[in-house]
PDB file of C-alpha atoms and ligand atoms in Angstrom:
ATOM      1  CA  MET A   1      87.456   5.139  40.410  1.00  0.00           C
ATOM      2  CA  ASN A   2      84.930   7.856  41.203  1.00  0.00           C
ATOM      3  CA  ILE A   3      82.608   9.712  38.895  1.00  0.00           C
ATOM      4  CA  ALA A   4      81.030  13.004  39.952  1.00  0.00           C
ATOM      5  CA  ILE A   5      77.856  14.255  38.316  1.00  0.00           C
ATOM      6  CA  ASP A   6      76.670  17.716  39.310  1.00  0.00           C
ATOM      7  CA  GLY A   7      73.963  19.934  37.953  1.00  0.00           C
ATOM      8  CA  PRO A   8      70.707  21.724  38.715  1.00  0.00           C
ATOM      9  CA  ALA A   9      67.419  20.161  39.808  1.00  0.00           C
ATOM     10  CA  GLY A  10      65.642  18.163  37.145  1.00  0.00           C
ATOM     11  CA  ALA A  11      68.548  17.836  34.716  1.00  0.00           C
ATOM     12  CA  GLY A  12      68.210  14.059  34.860  1.00  0.00           C
ATOM     13  CA  LYS A  13      71.233  13.434  37.058  1.00  0.00           C
ATOM     14  CA  SER A  14      69.772  10.573  39.048  1.00  0.00           C
ATOM     15  CA  THR A  15      68.332   8.704  36.059  1.00  0.00           C
ATOM     16  CA  ILE A  16      71.599   9.050  34.192  1.00  0.00           C
ATOM     17  CA  ALA A  17      73.802   8.309  37.192  1.00  0.00           C
ATOM     18  CA  LYS A  18      71.821   5.119  37.847  1.00  0.00           C
ATOM     19  CA  ARG A  19      72.243   3.992  34.242  1.00  0.00           C
ATOM     20  CA  VAL A  20      75.933   4.788  34.152  1.00  0.00           C
ATOM     21  CA  SER A  21      76.588   3.056  37.466  1.00  0.00           C
ATOM     22  CA  LYS A  22      74.744  -0.057  36.307  1.00  0.00           C
ATOM     23  CA  LYS A  23      76.732  -0.212  33.076  1.00  0.00           C
ATOM     24  CA  LEU A  24      80.010   0.123  34.932  1.00  0.00           C
ATOM     25  CA  GLY A  25      79.102  -2.006  37.947  1.00  0.00           C
ATOM     26  CA  TYR A  26      79.639   0.961  40.255  1.00  0.00           C
ATOM     27  CA  VAL A  27      77.529   2.041  43.198  1.00  0.00           C
ATOM     28  CA  TYR A  28      75.188   4.951  42.664  1.00  0.00           C
ATOM     29  CA  VAL A  29      75.251   7.502  45.481  1.00  0.00           C
ATOM     30  CA  ASP A  30      72.423  10.050  45.494  1.00  0.00           C
ATOM     31  CA  THR A  31      73.536  12.881  47.780  1.00  0.00           C
ATOM     32  CA  GLY A  32      70.359  14.913  47.224  1.00  0.00           C
ATOM     33  CA  ALA A  33      68.509  12.109  49.043  1.00  0.00           C
ATOM     34  CA  MET A  34      70.674  12.785  52.101  1.00  0.00           C
ATOM     35  CA  TYR A  35      69.745  16.489  52.174  1.00  0.00           C
ATOM     36  CA  ARG A  36      66.124  15.486  51.632  1.00  0.00           C
ATOM     37  CA  THR A  37      66.305  13.078  54.558  1.00  0.00           C
ATOM     38  CA  MET A  38      67.468  15.862  56.838  1.00  0.00           C
ATOM     39  CA  ALA A  39      64.763  18.114  55.389  1.00  0.00           C
ATOM     40  CA  LEU A  40      62.128  15.556  56.297  1.00  0.00           C
ATOM     41  CA  TYR A  41      63.362  15.689  59.877  1.00  0.00           C
ATOM     42  CA  PHE A  42      63.050  19.502  59.932  1.00  0.00           C
ATOM     43  CA  LEU A  43      59.521  19.339  58.494  1.00  0.00           C
ATOM     44  CA  ARG A  44      58.366  16.641  60.877  1.00  0.00           C
ATOM     45  CA  ASN A  45      59.745  18.534  63.850  1.00  0.00           C
ATOM     46  CA  LYS A  46      58.452  21.910  62.687  1.00  0.00           C
ATOM     47  CA  ILE A  47      61.912  23.413  62.564  1.00  0.00           C
ATOM     48  CA  ASP A  48      61.920  26.666  60.627  1.00  0.00           C
ATOM     49  CA  GLY A  49      64.121  26.147  57.569  1.00  0.00           C
ATOM     50  CA  SER A  50      64.980  29.838  57.433  1.00  0.00           C
ATOM     51  CA  ASP A  51      66.315  29.794  61.010  1.00  0.00           C
ATOM     52  CA  GLU A  52      69.936  28.683  60.734  1.00  0.00           C
ATOM     53  CA  ALA A  53      70.477  28.561  64.492  1.00  0.00           C
ATOM     54  CA  ALA A  54      67.434  26.339  65.029  1.00  0.00           C
ATOM     55  CA  VAL A  55      68.412  24.028  62.170  1.00  0.00           C
ATOM     56  CA  SER A  56      72.016  23.766  63.353  1.00  0.00           C
ATOM     57  CA  ALA A  57      70.980  23.182  66.968  1.00  0.00           C
ATOM     58  CA  SER A  58      68.785  20.250  65.954  1.00  0.00           C
ATOM     59  CA  LEU A  59      71.495  18.379  64.074  1.00  0.00           C
ATOM     60  CA  ASP A  60      72.704  16.340  67.029  1.00  0.00           C
ATOM     61  CA  ASP A  61      69.312  14.654  67.033  1.00  0.00           C
ATOM     62  CA  VAL A  62      69.480  13.673  63.364  1.00  0.00           C
ATOM     63  CA  SER A  63      71.249  10.642  62.029  1.00  0.00           C
ATOM     64  CA  VAL A  64      71.350   9.956  58.308  1.00  0.00           C
ATOM     65  CA  GLU A  65      72.576   6.593  57.119  1.00  0.00           C
ATOM     66  CA  ILE A  66      72.753   4.903  53.757  1.00  0.00           C
ATOM     67  CA  LYS A  67      72.285   1.264  52.982  1.00  0.00           C
ATOM     68  CA  TYR A  68      72.058  -0.702  49.774  1.00  0.00           C
ATOM     69  CA  VAL A  69      69.326  -3.236  49.106  1.00  0.00           C
ATOM     70  CA  ASP A  70      69.749  -5.087  45.788  1.00  0.00           C
ATOM     71  CA  GLY A  71      72.002  -2.282  44.610  1.00  0.00           C
ATOM     72  CA  GLU A  72      69.392   0.387  45.417  1.00  0.00           C
ATOM     73  CA  GLN A  73      70.255   3.188  47.800  1.00  0.00           C
ATOM     74  CA  LYS A  74      68.018   3.477  50.846  1.00  0.00           C
ATOM     75  CA  VAL A  75      68.171   6.410  53.247  1.00  0.00           C
ATOM     76  CA  LEU A  76      67.607   5.998  56.957  1.00  0.00           C
ATOM     77  CA  LEU A  77      66.505   8.829  59.208  1.00  0.00           C
ATOM     78  CA  ASN A  78      67.225   7.907  62.808  1.00  0.00           C
ATOM     79  CA  LYS A  79      67.135   4.229  61.717  1.00  0.00           C
ATOM     80  CA  GLU A  80      63.784   4.570  59.890  1.00  0.00           C
ATOM     81  CA  ASP A  81      63.820   3.865  56.160  1.00  0.00           C
ATOM     82  CA  VAL A  82      62.343   7.055  54.679  1.00  0.00           C
ATOM     83  CA  THR A  83      63.341   6.426  51.057  1.00  0.00           C
ATOM     84  CA  GLY A  84      59.717   6.523  49.926  1.00  0.00           C
ATOM     85  CA  LEU A  85      58.896   9.768  51.745  1.00  0.00           C
ATOM     86  CA  ILE A  86      61.451  12.245  50.454  1.00  0.00           C
ATOM     87  CA  ARG A  87      60.419  12.783  46.824  1.00  0.00           C
ATOM     88  CA  THR A  88      57.879  15.546  47.385  1.00  0.00           C
ATOM     89  CA  GLU A  89      58.214  19.188  46.336  1.00  0.00           C
ATOM     90  CA  GLU A  90      57.824  20.189  49.988  1.00  0.00           C
ATOM     91  CA  VAL A  91      60.798  18.095  51.048  1.00  0.00           C
ATOM     92  CA  GLY A  92      62.800  19.271  48.009  1.00  0.00           C
ATOM     93  CA  ASN A  93      62.187  22.905  48.850  1.00  0.00           C
ATOM     94  CA  MET A  94      63.133  22.374  52.494  1.00  0.00           C
ATOM     95  CA  ALA A  95      66.290  20.543  51.364  1.00  0.00           C
ATOM     96  CA  SER A  96      67.202  23.435  49.097  1.00  0.00           C
ATOM     97  CA  ALA A  97      66.572  25.972  51.870  1.00  0.00           C
ATOM     98  CA  THR A  98      68.603  24.148  54.529  1.00  0.00           C
ATOM     99  CA  SER A  99      71.449  22.745  52.420  1.00  0.00           C
ATOM    100  CA  LYS A 100      72.987  26.208  52.388  1.00  0.00           C
ATOM    101  CA  TYR A 101      73.936  25.970  56.058  1.00  0.00           C
ATOM    102  CA  SER A 102      77.501  24.882  56.674  1.00  0.00           C
ATOM    103  CA  ALA A 103      76.540  22.746  59.692  1.00  0.00           C
ATOM    104  CA  VAL A 104      74.154  20.754  57.495  1.00  0.00           C
ATOM    105  CA  ARG A 105      76.772  20.287  54.769  1.00  0.00           C
ATOM    106  CA  GLU A 106      79.481  19.377  57.283  1.00  0.00           C
ATOM    107  CA  LYS A 107      77.298  16.654  58.641  1.00  0.00           C
ATOM    108  CA  LEU A 108      76.999  14.946  55.256  1.00  0.00           C
ATOM    109  CA  LEU A 109      80.490  15.585  53.912  1.00  0.00           C
ATOM    110  CA  GLU A 110      82.238  12.721  55.678  1.00  0.00           C
ATOM    111  CA  LEU A 111      79.443  10.278  54.945  1.00  0.00           C
ATOM    112  CA  GLN A 112      79.771  11.075  51.251  1.00  0.00           C
ATOM    113  CA  ARG A 113      83.563  10.959  51.153  1.00  0.00           C
ATOM    114  CA  ASP A 114      83.594   7.755  53.108  1.00  0.00           C
ATOM    115  CA  LEU A 115      81.340   6.005  50.586  1.00  0.00           C
ATOM    116  CA  ALA A 116      83.624   7.107  47.748  1.00  0.00           C
ATOM    117  CA  ARG A 117      86.691   5.883  49.608  1.00  0.00           C
ATOM    118  CA  LYS A 118      85.242   2.421  50.091  1.00  0.00           C
ATOM    119  CA  MET A 119      83.683   1.801  46.678  1.00  0.00           C
ATOM    120  CA  ASP A 120      83.737   2.787  43.024  1.00  0.00           C
ATOM    121  CA  VAL A 121      80.923   5.298  42.878  1.00  0.00           C
ATOM    122  CA  VAL A 122      78.895   7.421  40.553  1.00  0.00           C
ATOM    123  CA  MET A 123      77.899  10.218  42.931  1.00  0.00           C
ATOM    124  CA  ASP A 124      75.450  12.933  41.981  1.00  0.00           C
ATOM    125  CA  GLY A 125      74.717  16.242  43.660  1.00  0.00           C
ATOM    126  CA  ARG A 126      75.641  19.911  43.451  1.00  0.00           C
ATOM    127  CA  ASP A 127      79.181  20.127  44.816  1.00  0.00           C
ATOM    128  CA  ILE A 128      80.610  16.673  44.242  1.00  0.00           C
ATOM    129  CA  GLY A 129      83.186  17.707  41.637  1.00  0.00           C
ATOM    130  CA  THR A 130      84.041  20.972  43.364  1.00  0.00           C
ATOM    131  CA  THR A 131      84.065  20.105  47.070  1.00  0.00           C
ATOM    132  CA  ILE A 132      83.287  16.511  48.021  1.00  0.00           C
ATOM    133  CA  LEU A 133      85.442  14.635  45.500  1.00  0.00           C
ATOM    134  CA  PRO A 134      87.803  17.172  43.932  1.00  0.00           C
ATOM    135  CA  ASP A 135      89.971  14.259  42.741  1.00  0.00           C
ATOM    136  CA  ALA A 136      87.180  12.323  41.038  1.00  0.00           C
ATOM    137  CA  GLU A 137      88.532  10.728  37.866  1.00  0.00           C
ATOM    138  CA  VAL A 138      85.621  11.936  35.750  1.00  0.00           C
ATOM    139  CA  LYS A 139      83.444  14.962  36.398  1.00  0.00           C
ATOM    140  CA  ILE A 140      80.281  15.782  34.528  1.00  0.00           C
ATOM    141  CA  TYR A 141      78.212  18.951  34.758  1.00  0.00           C
ATOM    142  CA  LEU A 142      74.786  17.947  33.500  1.00  0.00           C
ATOM    143  CA  THR A 143      72.244  20.646  32.818  1.00  0.00           C
ATOM    144  CA  ALA A 144      69.197  21.433  30.663  1.00  0.00           C
ATOM    145  CA  SER A 145      67.002  24.459  30.003  1.00  0.00           C
ATOM    146  CA  VAL A 146      64.334  25.425  32.546  1.00  0.00           C
ATOM    147  CA  ASP A 147      61.665  24.566  29.944  1.00  0.00           C
ATOM    148  CA  ALA A 148      63.031  21.088  29.362  1.00  0.00           C
ATOM    149  CA  ARG A 149      63.492  20.382  33.059  1.00  0.00           C
ATOM    150  CA  GLY A 150      60.064  21.749  33.947  1.00  0.00           C
ATOM    151  CA  GLN A 151      58.378  19.630  31.308  1.00  0.00           C
ATOM    152  CA  ARG A 152      60.181  16.494  32.490  1.00  0.00           C
ATOM    153  CA  ARG A 153      59.226  17.040  36.115  1.00  0.00           C
ATOM    154  CA  TYR A 154      55.642  17.781  35.072  1.00  0.00           C
ATOM    155  CA  ASP A 155      55.446  14.544  33.048  1.00  0.00           C
ATOM    156  CA  GLU A 156      56.962  12.604  35.939  1.00  0.00           C
ATOM    157  CA  LEU A 157      54.456  13.953  38.477  1.00  0.00           C
ATOM    158  CA  LYS A 158      51.530  13.439  36.106  1.00  0.00           C
ATOM    159  CA  ALA A 159      52.596   9.850  35.534  1.00  0.00           C
ATOM    160  CA  ARG A 160      52.476   9.351  39.289  1.00  0.00           C
ATOM    161  CA  GLY A 161      48.985  10.854  39.345  1.00  0.00           C
ATOM    162  CA  VAL A 162      50.051  14.031  41.151  1.00  0.00           C
ATOM    163  CA  GLU A 163      48.065  17.173  40.268  1.00  0.00           C
ATOM    164  CA  CYS A 164      50.487  19.915  39.241  1.00  0.00           C
ATOM    165  CA  ASP A 165      50.924  23.129  37.332  1.00  0.00           C
ATOM    166  CA  LEU A 166      53.652  23.445  34.704  1.00  0.00           C
ATOM    167  CA  GLU A 167      54.288  27.164  35.222  1.00  0.00           C
ATOM    168  CA  GLN A 168      54.545  26.715  38.971  1.00  0.00           C
ATOM    169  CA  ILE A 169      56.998  23.854  38.505  1.00  0.00           C
ATOM    170  CA  LYS A 170      59.181  26.001  36.250  1.00  0.00           C
ATOM    171  CA  LYS A 171      59.073  28.814  38.754  1.00  0.00           C
ATOM    172  CA  ASP A 172      60.105  26.414  41.542  1.00  0.00           C
ATOM    173  CA  ILE A 173      62.983  25.170  39.390  1.00  0.00           C
ATOM    174  CA  GLU A 174      64.189  28.716  38.766  1.00  0.00           C
ATOM    175  CA  ASP A 175      63.976  29.577  42.438  1.00  0.00           C
ATOM    176  CA  ARG A 176      65.810  26.438  43.433  1.00  0.00           C
ATOM    177  CA  ASP A 177      68.522  27.025  40.797  1.00  0.00           C
ATOM    178  CA  TYR A 178      69.001  30.500  42.147  1.00  0.00           C
ATOM    179  CA  ARG A 179      69.296  29.317  45.746  1.00  0.00           C
ATOM    180  CA  ASP A 180      71.597  26.424  44.858  1.00  0.00           C
ATOM    181  CA  MET A 181      73.876  28.620  42.733  1.00  0.00           C
ATOM    182  CA  HIS A 182      74.040  31.650  44.998  1.00  0.00           C
ATOM    183  CA  ARG A 183      74.562  30.225  48.440  1.00  0.00           C
ATOM    184  CA  GLU A 184      77.853  30.986  50.137  1.00  0.00           C
ATOM    185  CA  VAL A 185      78.885  27.453  51.042  1.00  0.00           C
ATOM    186  CA  SER A 186      79.554  25.059  48.164  1.00  0.00           C
ATOM    187  CA  PRO A 187      77.265  26.658  45.583  1.00  0.00           C
ATOM    188  CA  LEU A 188      76.307  24.692  42.518  1.00  0.00           C
ATOM    189  CA  LYS A 189      78.842  25.412  39.815  1.00  0.00           C
ATOM    190  CA  GLN A 190      80.724  23.611  37.126  1.00  0.00           C
ATOM    191  CA  ALA A 191      84.139  22.397  38.298  1.00  0.00           C
ATOM    192  CA  ALA A 192      86.942  23.738  36.115  1.00  0.00           C
ATOM    193  CA  ASP A 193      87.745  20.202  34.944  1.00  0.00           C
ATOM    194  CA  ALA A 194      84.144  19.029  34.484  1.00  0.00           C
ATOM    195  CA  TYR A 195      82.672  18.044  31.140  1.00  0.00           C
ATOM    196  CA  TYR A 196      79.637  20.239  30.324  1.00  0.00           C
ATOM    197  CA  LEU A 197      76.620  18.431  28.972  1.00  0.00           C
ATOM    198  CA  ASP A 198      73.318  20.109  28.061  1.00  0.00           C
ATOM    199  CA  SER A 199      70.637  17.430  27.855  1.00  0.00           C
ATOM    200  CA  SER A 200      67.757  19.683  26.687  1.00  0.00           C
ATOM    201  CA  ASP A 201      67.626  18.023  23.290  1.00  0.00           C
ATOM    202  CA  MET A 202      69.059  14.632  24.184  1.00  0.00           C
ATOM    203  CA  ASP A 203      67.296  11.507  25.357  1.00  0.00           C
ATOM    204  CA  ILE A 204      68.433   9.358  28.269  1.00  0.00           C
ATOM    205  CA  ASP A 205      70.346   6.905  26.056  1.00  0.00           C
ATOM    206  CA  GLU A 206      72.241   9.684  24.306  1.00  0.00           C
ATOM    207  CA  VAL A 207      73.274  11.317  27.557  1.00  0.00           C
ATOM    208  CA  THR A 208      74.294   7.978  29.075  1.00  0.00           C
ATOM    209  CA  GLU A 209      76.334   7.159  25.981  1.00  0.00           C
ATOM    210  CA  ALA A 210      78.068  10.555  26.007  1.00  0.00           C
ATOM    211  CA  ILE A 211      79.106  10.037  29.615  1.00  0.00           C
ATOM    212  CA  ILE A 212      80.259   6.441  29.127  1.00  0.00           C
ATOM    213  CA  GLN A 213      82.317   7.680  26.176  1.00  0.00           C
ATOM    214  CA  ARG A 214      83.893  10.294  28.358  1.00  0.00           C
ATOM    215  CA  ILE A 215      84.741   7.712  31.003  1.00  0.00           C
ATOM    216  CA  LYS A 216      86.288   5.397  28.414  1.00  0.00           C
ATOM    217  CA  GLU A 217      88.511   8.215  27.222  1.00  0.00           C
ATOM    218  CA  ARG A 218      89.987   8.518  30.704  1.00  0.00           C
TER     219      ARG A 218
HETATM  220  O1   DC B 301      69.019  16.641  43.789  1.00  0.00           O
HETATM  221  P1   DC B 301      67.867  16.874  44.731  1.00  0.00           P
HETATM  222  O2   DC B 301      66.760  17.690  44.123  1.00  0.00           O
HETATM  223  O3   DC B 301      67.380  15.610  45.368  1.00  0.00           O
HETATM  224  O4   DC B 301      68.471  17.773  45.926  1.00  0.00           O
HETATM  225  C1   DC B 301      67.664  18.407  46.886  1.00  0.00           C
HETATM  226  C2   DC B 301      68.355  19.657  47.400  1.00  0.00           C
HETATM  227  O5   DC B 301      69.510  19.288  48.144  1.00  0.00           O
HETATM  228  C3   DC B 301      68.847  20.624  46.332  1.00  0.00           C
HETATM  229  O6   DC B 301      67.953  21.680  46.106  1.00  0.00           O
HETATM  230  C4   DC B 301      70.136  21.162  46.856  1.00  0.00           C
HETATM  231  C5   DC B 301      70.569  20.180  47.887  1.00  0.00           C
HETATM  232  N1   DC B 301      71.776  19.445  47.536  1.00  0.00           N
HETATM  233  C6   DC B 301      72.972  20.041  47.809  1.00  0.00           C
HETATM  234  O7   DC B 301      73.009  21.163  48.282  1.00  0.00           O
HETATM  235  N2   DC B 301      74.132  19.370  47.561  1.00  0.00           N
HETATM  236  C7   DC B 301      74.117  18.148  47.029  1.00  0.00           C
HETATM  237  N3   DC B 301      75.272  17.514  46.814  1.00  0.00           N
HETATM  238  C8   DC B 301      72.879  17.536  46.705  1.00  0.00           C
HETATM  239  C9   DC B 301      71.713  18.221  46.956  1.00  0.00           C
END
């Protein structure tokens, strides 16, 4: 059984997917973390994210692996655990810029499908229901308004003691939405058979419950 959760940045996919996977005893697979891991490589090696040829040419030197420690997903970049290094805006922006290249997506496609073949997963991302797991038993498209998502990200960063500006965060979210939705390869969009959920005015428990309900109906 596989559950696909897609949606824009900051909609709460990872929080919700973690909750749902725990309740069901499934494995949570965060595909955004894989794109972020590659992005970290590009940043560290000063590869220009807008240069598709340079990005593609570097891919043979990048290995991304996933492991699970106490049920938590860890990402390895060339064998180094970089899980704690990929949650910055800089890495997120680089991931958004480079995830539009087909060579980058190709590289992660099999890794993602392979995980879903081996285990019951709740997988979140942008193209899970449309491209990676078109046969997923349950598909959710989870979104929220730019205001709601911006406020959540702002609160999250503040709580971690990171200085930030709400308007800038909202602008970044809009830009990233645009890039994710308008790229040629596997753009973010709701799969025809996905259940649409707008979490702007819902709390985490309500969203989790709505999804569990949906799964039970299947
Ligand atoms: O979900 P996230 O913010 O960690 O994802 C970072 C970027 O990676 C996002 O802007 C788009 C890209 N991404 C993607 O293209 N496809 C996925 N399945 C997951 C993420």
